[in-house]
PDB file of C-alpha atoms in Angstrom:
ATOM      1  CA  MET P   1      -4.930  10.857 -22.514  1.00 83.00           C
ATOM      2  CA  LEU P   2      -3.210   9.530 -25.100  1.00 93.00           C
ATOM      3  CA  THR P   3      -4.626   9.301 -28.893  1.00 92.00           C
ATOM      4  CA  GLN P   4      -4.291   7.368 -31.797  1.00 93.00           C
ATOM      5  CA  LEU P   5      -1.857  10.075 -33.392  1.00 95.00           C
ATOM      6  CA  THR P   6       0.435   8.968 -30.568  1.00 96.00           C
ATOM      7  CA  LEU P   7       0.622   5.468 -31.744  1.00 97.00           C
ATOM      8  CA  GLN P   8       0.707   6.314 -35.291  1.00 97.00           C
ATOM      9  CA  PHE P   9       3.692   8.312 -34.805  1.00 98.00           C
ATOM     10  CA  LEU P  10       5.485   5.310 -32.945  1.00 98.00           C
ATOM     11  CA  LYS P  11       4.398   2.824 -35.936  1.00 97.00           C
ATOM     12  CA  ASN P  12       5.871   5.298 -38.399  1.00 98.00           C
ATOM     13  CA  LEU P  13       9.120   5.447 -36.397  1.00 98.00           C
ATOM     14  CA  GLU P  14       9.175   1.315 -36.373  1.00 96.00           C
ATOM     15  CA  GLU P  15       8.817   1.572 -40.216  1.00 97.00           C
ATOM     16  CA  ASN P  16      11.542   4.682 -40.429  1.00 97.00           C
ATOM     17  CA  ASN P  17      14.136   4.378 -37.397  1.00 97.00           C
ATOM     18  CA  ASN P  18      16.581   6.655 -38.738  1.00 96.00           C
ATOM     19  CA  ARG P  19      17.825  10.329 -37.880  1.00 96.00           C
ATOM     20  CA  GLU P  20      16.970  11.792 -40.915  1.00 97.00           C
ATOM     21  CA  TRP P  21      13.230  11.103 -40.946  1.00 98.00           C
ATOM     22  CA  PHE P  22      13.064  11.441 -37.335  1.00 97.00           C
ATOM     23  CA  GLN P  23      14.192  15.227 -37.621  1.00 97.00           C
ATOM     24  CA  ALA P  24      12.176  15.785 -40.789  1.00 98.00           C
ATOM     25  CA  ASN P  25       9.215  14.688 -38.278  1.00 98.00           C
ATOM     26  CA  ARG P  26      10.478  16.270 -35.091  1.00 97.00           C
ATOM     27  CA  GLU P  27       7.078  18.101 -34.618  1.00 97.00           C
ATOM     28  CA  GLU P  28       4.841  15.129 -34.353  1.00 97.00           C
ATOM     29  CA  TYR P  29       7.755  13.653 -32.149  1.00 98.00           C
ATOM     30  CA  ASP P  30       7.032  16.589 -29.818  1.00 97.00           C
ATOM     31  CA  ARG P  31       3.405  16.141 -29.998  1.00 97.00           C
ATOM     32  CA  ALA P  32       2.976  12.865 -29.322  1.00 97.00           C
ATOM     33  CA  LYS P  33       5.876  13.171 -26.477  1.00 97.00           C
ATOM     34  CA  ALA P  34       3.697  15.637 -24.679  1.00 97.00           C
ATOM     35  CA  SER P  35       0.630  13.473 -24.912  1.00 97.00           C
ATOM     36  CA  PHE P  36       2.851  10.698 -23.322  1.00 98.00           C
ATOM     37  CA  GLU P  37       4.066  13.210 -20.550  1.00 97.00           C
ATOM     38  CA  LYS P  38       0.536  14.228 -19.817  1.00 97.00           C
ATOM     39  CA  LEU P  39      -0.567  10.728 -19.241  1.00 98.00           C
ATOM     40  CA  CYS P  40       2.698  10.276 -16.834  1.00 98.00           C
ATOM     41  CA  GLN P  41       1.899  13.156 -14.963  1.00 97.00           C
ATOM     42  CA  ASP P  42      -1.788  11.901 -14.455  1.00 97.00           C
ATOM     43  CA  ILE P  43      -0.446   8.531 -13.242  1.00 98.00           C
ATOM     44  CA  LEU P  44       1.683  10.229 -10.824  1.00 97.00           C
ATOM     45  CA  ASN P  45      -0.789  12.395  -9.366  1.00 96.00           C
ATOM     46  CA  GLY P  46      -2.709   9.091  -8.855  1.00 97.00           C
ATOM     47  CA  LEU P  47      -0.003   7.194  -7.430  1.00 97.00           C
ATOM     48  CA  SER P  48       0.928  10.026  -5.015  1.00 94.00           C
ATOM     49  CA  ALA P  49      -2.426   9.158  -2.994  1.00 92.00           C
ATOM     50  CA  PHE P  50      -1.234   6.032  -1.955  1.00 94.00           C
ATOM     51  CA  GLN P  51       2.746   5.972  -2.098  1.00 94.00           C
ATOM     52  CA  ASP P  52       4.031   8.785  -0.134  1.00 93.00           C
ATOM     53  CA  ASP P  53       7.925   8.767  -1.636  1.00 93.00           C
ATOM     54  CA  LEU P  54       6.242   9.951  -5.103  1.00 95.00           C
ATOM     55  CA  ILE P  55       4.655  13.052  -3.944  1.00 92.00           C
ATOM     56  CA  ASN P  56       8.139  15.021  -4.935  1.00 93.00           C
ATOM     57  CA  THR P  57       8.866  13.142  -7.832  1.00 96.00           C
ATOM     58  CA  LYS P  58       8.811  14.839 -11.400  1.00 97.00           C
ATOM     59  CA  VAL P  59       7.547  13.460 -14.451  1.00 97.00           C
ATOM     60  CA  LYS P  60      10.600  14.525 -16.435  1.00 97.00           C
ATOM     61  CA  ASP P  61      12.280  12.464 -14.121  1.00 98.00           C
ATOM     62  CA  CYS P  62      10.257   9.194 -14.942  1.00 98.00           C
ATOM     63  CA  ILE P  63      10.405   8.981 -18.653  1.00 98.00           C
ATOM     64  CA  PHE P  64      13.115   7.324 -20.388  1.00 98.00           C
ATOM     65  CA  ARG P  65      14.993   9.048 -23.352  1.00 97.00           C
ATOM     66  CA  ILE P  66      13.572   7.600 -26.913  1.00 97.00           C
ATOM     67  CA  ASN P  67      17.216   7.057 -27.952  1.00 96.00           C
ATOM     68  CA  ARG P  68      18.432   3.591 -27.905  1.00 95.00           C
ATOM     69  CA  ASP P  69      22.012   2.612 -26.713  1.00 91.00           C
ATOM     70  CA  ILE P  70      23.704   1.334 -29.366  1.00 86.00           C
ATOM     71  CA  ARG P  71      27.133   0.857 -28.535  1.00 86.00           C
ATOM     72  CA  PHE P  72      27.200  -2.350 -27.729  1.00 84.00           C
ATOM     73  CA  SER P  73      23.769  -3.482 -29.674  1.00 86.00           C
ATOM     74  CA  LYS P  74      24.307  -5.339 -33.369  1.00 87.00           C
ATOM     75  CA  ASP P  75      20.935  -3.358 -33.993  1.00 89.00           C
ATOM     76  CA  LYS P  76      21.770   0.002 -34.719  1.00 91.00           C
ATOM     77  CA  SER P  77      18.363   1.416 -35.049  1.00 95.00           C
ATOM     78  CA  PRO P  78      19.024   4.953 -33.399  1.00 96.00           C
ATOM     79  CA  TYR P  79      15.543   5.143 -31.553  1.00 97.00           C
ATOM     80  CA  LYS P  80      12.731   2.711 -29.362  1.00 97.00           C
ATOM     81  CA  LYS P  81      10.136   2.005 -30.937  1.00 97.00           C
ATOM     82  CA  TYR P  82       7.912   2.724 -27.802  1.00 98.00           C
ATOM     83  CA  PHE P  83       7.747   5.578 -25.052  1.00 98.00           C
ATOM     84  CA  SER P  84       8.213   4.549 -21.564  1.00 98.00           C
ATOM     85  CA  ALA P  85       8.525   5.492 -18.080  1.00 98.00           C
ATOM     86  CA  ALA P  86       9.507   4.278 -14.252  1.00 98.00           C
ATOM     87  CA  PHE P  87       7.630   5.673 -11.486  1.00 98.00           C
ATOM     88  CA  GLY P  88       9.795   5.494  -8.265  1.00 96.00           C
ATOM     89  CA  PRO P  89      11.244   7.682  -5.645  1.00 96.00           C
ATOM     90  CA  GLY P  90      13.099  10.463  -7.565  1.00 96.00           C
ATOM     91  CA  GLY P  91      12.100   8.672 -10.933  1.00 97.00           C
ATOM     92  CA  ARG P  92      13.346   6.307 -13.251  1.00 97.00           C
ATOM     93  CA  SER P  93      16.839   6.219 -11.283  1.00 95.00           C
ATOM     94  CA  SER P  94      15.589   5.346  -8.187  1.00 95.00           C
ATOM     95  CA  GLY P  95      17.911   2.510  -7.628  1.00 93.00           C
ATOM     96  CA  ARG P  96      14.654   0.485  -6.323  1.00 95.00           C
ATOM     97  CA  ILE P  97      11.782  -1.636  -7.955  1.00 96.00           C
ATOM     98  CA  ASP P  98       9.331   0.510  -9.806  1.00 97.00           C
ATOM     99  CA  PHE P  99       6.325   0.620 -11.420  1.00 98.00           C
ATOM    100  CA  PHE P 100       7.136   0.109 -15.225  1.00 98.00           C
ATOM    101  CA  LEU P 101       5.087   1.638 -18.286  1.00 98.00           C
ATOM    102  CA  GLN P 102       5.799   0.803 -21.545  1.00 98.00           C
ATOM    103  CA  ILE P 103       3.520   2.511 -24.448  1.00 98.00           C
ATOM    104  CA  GLN P 104       3.753   0.839 -27.564  1.00 98.00           C
ATOM    105  CA  PRO P 105       1.314   0.136 -30.852  1.00 97.00           C
ATOM    106  CA  ASP P 106       0.334  -3.178 -31.945  1.00 97.00           C
ATOM    107  CA  ASN P 107      -1.304  -3.842 -28.340  1.00 97.00           C
ATOM    108  CA  LEU P 108       2.003  -4.376 -26.940  1.00 98.00           C
ATOM    109  CA  SER P 109       1.716  -1.511 -24.106  1.00 98.00           C
ATOM    110  CA  THR P 110       2.331  -2.899 -20.760  1.00 98.00           C
ATOM    111  CA  LEU P 111       2.467  -2.089 -17.029  1.00 98.00           C
ATOM    112  CA  GLY P 112       4.516  -4.287 -14.685  1.00 98.00           C
ATOM    113  CA  GLY P 113       7.054  -4.858 -12.141  1.00 97.00           C
ATOM    114  CA  GLY P 114       9.424  -7.125 -10.325  1.00 97.00           C
ATOM    115  CA  MET P 115      12.631  -8.543 -10.036  1.00 95.00           C
ATOM    116  CA  TRP P 116      14.839  -8.272 -13.092  1.00 93.00           C
ATOM    117  CA  GLU P 117      18.746  -8.680 -13.198  1.00 90.00           C
ATOM    118  CA  PRO P 118      19.172  -8.865  -9.691  1.00 93.00           C
ATOM    119  CA  THR P 119      22.527  -8.628  -7.848  1.00 94.00           C
ATOM    120  CA  SER P 120      23.976 -11.884  -7.012  1.00 94.00           C
ATOM    121  CA  ALA P 121      23.004 -10.812  -3.448  1.00 94.00           C
ATOM    122  CA  HIS P 122      19.765  -9.923  -3.982  1.00 95.00           C
ATOM    123  CA  LEU P 123      19.297 -13.200  -5.839  1.00 96.00           C
ATOM    124  CA  VAL P 124      20.576 -14.952  -2.775  1.00 95.00           C
ATOM    125  CA  THR P 125      18.624 -13.221  -0.395  1.00 96.00           C
ATOM    126  CA  PHE P 126      15.259 -13.643  -2.268  1.00 96.00           C
ATOM    127  CA  ARG P 127      16.166 -17.595  -2.384  1.00 97.00           C
ATOM    128  CA  GLN P 128      16.515 -17.418   1.193  1.00 96.00           C
ATOM    129  CA  GLU P 129      13.368 -15.532   2.213  1.00 96.00           C
ATOM    130  CA  ILE P 130      11.353 -18.197  -0.264  1.00 96.00           C
ATOM    131  CA  ASP P 131      13.158 -21.088   1.699  1.00 96.00           C
ATOM    132  CA  TYR P 132      12.278 -19.407   5.110  1.00 95.00           C
ATOM    133  CA  ASN P 133       9.078 -17.735   4.359  1.00 96.00           C
ATOM    134  CA  PRO P 134       7.310 -18.836   1.030  1.00 96.00           C
ATOM    135  CA  GLU P 135       4.012 -17.944   2.184  1.00 97.00           C
ATOM    136  CA  HIS P 136       4.548 -14.088   2.522  1.00 96.00           C
ATOM    137  CA  LEU P 137       5.238 -13.886  -1.498  1.00 97.00           C
ATOM    138  CA  LYS P 138       2.501 -16.503  -2.146  1.00 97.00           C
ATOM    139  CA  SER P 139      -0.094 -14.420  -0.249  1.00 97.00           C
ATOM    140  CA  ILE P 140       0.835 -11.441  -2.671  1.00 97.00           C
ATOM    141  CA  ILE P 141       1.353 -13.193  -5.867  1.00 97.00           C
ATOM    142  CA  ASP P 142      -1.388 -15.969  -5.753  1.00 96.00           C
ATOM    143  CA  THR P 143      -4.662 -13.947  -4.843  1.00 96.00           C
ATOM    144  CA  PRO P 144      -7.238 -14.222  -7.467  1.00 97.00           C
ATOM    145  CA  THR P 145      -6.851 -10.307  -8.165  1.00 97.00           C
ATOM    146  CA  PHE P 146      -3.519 -10.276  -8.619  1.00 98.00           C
ATOM    147  CA  ARG P 147      -3.188 -13.440 -10.893  1.00 96.00           C
ATOM    148  CA  SER P 148      -6.050 -12.191 -13.094  1.00 97.00           C
ATOM    149  CA  TYR P 149      -4.638  -8.660 -13.578  1.00 98.00           C
ATOM    150  CA  TYR P 150      -0.777  -9.635 -13.977  1.00 97.00           C
ATOM    151  CA  ASN P 151      -1.409 -12.803 -15.859  1.00 92.00           C
ATOM    152  CA  HIS P 152       2.092 -12.763 -17.544  1.00 93.00           C
ATOM    153  CA  ILE P 153       5.326 -13.483 -15.860  1.00 93.00           C
ATOM    154  CA  SER P 154       8.729 -12.582 -17.376  1.00 91.00           C
ATOM    155  CA  GLY P 155      11.542 -14.194 -16.094  1.00 91.00           C
ATOM    156  CA  GLU P 156      14.326 -16.889 -16.496  1.00 93.00           C
ATOM    157  CA  LYS P 157      14.584 -19.820 -14.534  1.00 94.00           C
ATOM    158  CA  VAL P 158      17.615 -22.004 -13.715  1.00 94.00           C
ATOM    159  CA  LYS P 159      17.622 -25.318 -15.498  1.00 92.00           C
ATOM    160  CA  ASN P 160      19.178 -27.067 -12.558  1.00 92.00           C
ATOM    161  CA  VAL P 161      18.366 -27.330  -9.004  1.00 94.00           C
ATOM    162  CA  PRO P 162      19.723 -24.122  -7.131  1.00 95.00           C
ATOM    163  CA  LYS P 163      23.028 -24.840  -5.063  1.00 92.00           C
ATOM    164  CA  GLY P 164      22.146 -25.575  -1.644  1.00 92.00           C
ATOM    165  CA  TYR P 165      18.648 -26.518  -2.305  1.00 95.00           C
ATOM    166  CA  SER P 166      16.898 -29.789  -2.962  1.00 95.00           C
ATOM    167  CA  ALA P 167      15.177 -31.140  -6.010  1.00 95.00           C
ATOM    168  CA  ASP P 168      12.307 -32.090  -3.790  1.00 95.00           C
ATOM    169  CA  HIS P 169      11.954 -28.642  -2.071  1.00 96.00           C
ATOM    170  CA  PRO P 170       7.784 -27.482  -2.143  1.00 95.00           C
ATOM    171  CA  ASP P 171       8.700 -24.395  -3.683  1.00 96.00           C
ATOM    172  CA  ILE P 172      11.449 -25.332  -6.051  1.00 96.00           C
ATOM    173  CA  GLU P 173       9.843 -23.648  -9.154  1.00 94.00           C
ATOM    174  CA  LEU P 174       9.941 -20.451  -7.108  1.00 95.00           C
ATOM    175  CA  LEU P 175      13.472 -21.180  -6.027  1.00 96.00           C
ATOM    176  CA  LYS P 176      14.438 -21.283  -9.584  1.00 96.00           C
ATOM    177  CA  TYR P 177      13.611 -17.933 -10.819  1.00 96.00           C
ATOM    178  CA  LYS P 178      16.602 -15.722 -11.803  1.00 95.00           C
ATOM    179  CA  GLN P 179      13.954 -13.023 -12.623  1.00 95.00           C
ATOM    180  CA  LEU P 180      10.544 -12.565 -11.615  1.00 96.00           C
ATOM    181  CA  PHE P 181       8.766  -9.761 -13.305  1.00 97.00           C
ATOM    182  CA  PHE P 182       5.119  -9.577 -13.754  1.00 98.00           C
ATOM    183  CA  TYR P 183       3.156  -7.334 -16.174  1.00 98.00           C
ATOM    184  CA  HIS P 184      -0.309  -6.826 -17.731  1.00 98.00           C
ATOM    185  CA  GLN P 185      -0.725  -6.032 -21.302  1.00 98.00           C
ATOM    186  CA  PHE P 186      -3.014  -3.314 -22.834  1.00 98.00           C
ATOM    187  CA  THR P 187      -4.782  -2.868 -26.250  1.00 98.00           C
ATOM    188  CA  ASP P 188      -4.514  -0.132 -28.224  1.00 98.00           C
ATOM    189  CA  LYS P 189      -7.818   0.457 -27.791  1.00 97.00           C
ATOM    190  CA  GLU P 190      -7.591   0.621 -23.957  1.00 98.00           C
ATOM    191  CA  VAL P 191      -4.351   2.880 -24.089  1.00 98.00           C
ATOM    192  CA  ILE P 192      -6.346   5.789 -25.971  1.00 97.00           C
ATOM    193  CA  ALA P 193      -9.665   5.290 -23.555  1.00 97.00           C
ATOM    194  CA  LYS P 194     -10.155   8.349 -21.487  1.00 96.00           C
ATOM    195  CA  ASP P 195      -9.840   6.377 -18.441  1.00 97.00           C
ATOM    196  CA  PHE P 196      -6.337   4.958 -19.469  1.00 98.00           C
ATOM    197  CA  ALA P 197      -4.533   6.616 -16.710  1.00 98.00           C
ATOM    198  CA  GLN P 198      -6.954   5.484 -14.055  1.00 98.00           C
ATOM    199  CA  GLU P 199      -6.456   2.092 -15.307  1.00 98.00           C
ATOM    200  CA  VAL P 200      -2.934   1.973 -15.025  1.00 98.00           C
ATOM    201  CA  ILE P 201      -3.124   3.711 -11.337  1.00 98.00           C
ATOM    202  CA  LYS P 202      -5.379   0.833 -10.435  1.00 98.00           C
ATOM    203  CA  GLY P 203      -2.932  -1.809 -11.707  1.00 98.00           C
ATOM    204  CA  CYS P 204      -0.194  -0.015  -9.875  1.00 98.00           C
ATOM    205  CA  ALA P 205      -2.145  -0.378  -6.418  1.00 98.00           C
ATOM    206  CA  ILE P 206      -2.406  -4.286  -7.415  1.00 98.00           C
ATOM    207  CA  LEU P 207       1.058  -4.400  -7.900  1.00 98.00           C
ATOM    208  CA  LYS P 208       2.374  -2.207  -5.028  1.00 98.00           C
ATOM    209  CA  PRO P 209       2.094  -5.134  -2.465  1.00 98.00           C
ATOM    210  CA  TYR P 210       4.778  -7.203  -4.436  1.00 98.00           C
ATOM    211  CA  LEU P 211       6.836  -4.427  -5.035  1.00 97.00           C
ATOM    212  CA  ASP P 212       7.099  -3.517  -1.346  1.00 97.00           C
ATOM    213  CA  TYR P 213       7.829  -7.087  -0.629  1.00 97.00           C
ATOM    214  CA  GLN P 214      11.125  -6.862  -3.109  1.00 96.00           C
ATOM    215  CA  ASN P 215      12.158  -3.533  -1.907  1.00 96.00           C
ATOM    216  CA  GLN P 216      11.885  -4.393   1.786  1.00 96.00           C
ATOM    217  CA  LEU P 217      13.581  -7.596   1.046  1.00 95.00           C
ATOM    218  CA  PHE P 218      16.686  -5.823  -0.714  1.00 94.00           C
ATOM    219  CA  TYR P 219      16.873  -2.432   0.343  1.00 90.00           C
ATOM    220  CA  ASP P 220      14.959  -1.323   3.730  1.00 82.00           C
ATOM    221  CA  ASN P 221      16.244  -4.112   5.494  1.00 68.00           C
ATOM    222  CA  ALA P 222      20.104  -3.549   3.997  1.00 54.00           C
TER     223      ALA P 222
END
């Protein structure tokens, strides 16, 4: 399980985001990282019970590096202010739509997944599916269980009607999405609770039908 020390390290890192401080506090980072790795291993073990393609996935391949890619960023802070991992076949580089976990202090930790920065071809496929069979997606994301748990949506919409569709289309708001990523936010108290791994696994089970829908749409039928 995570502890308050893990969150405190991330808070301190946000306030001292430079290489000198990081190297001076390397031991604290190693302890915080080890705690996050243990959490991710517990989550991966639980997910493998209902997601067969994760059975041989290594936890080290799920966790993202804490170093930021600053090559094209105006913000030159060298480190992320959170720990993160993606749980997919083979790890974070599965090439599919995976469960994404981010641990960040101040009640900003999240679990989520979905369509994020799709290719043009994927977006065309998504809209065609909504036009042809909107009930499939809505039967997943409009259930009370899904909506109550994933009550945050992150995703840009086009301002105008997408090309090829009419403004009076019954599902025009879904068709406008360029991204459709659902997430659940956790408090710091929830993150350091003993049963947090089980809570994440429960959240993944709720999210799984939506990720399956998109993976089947974009990859399994390609």
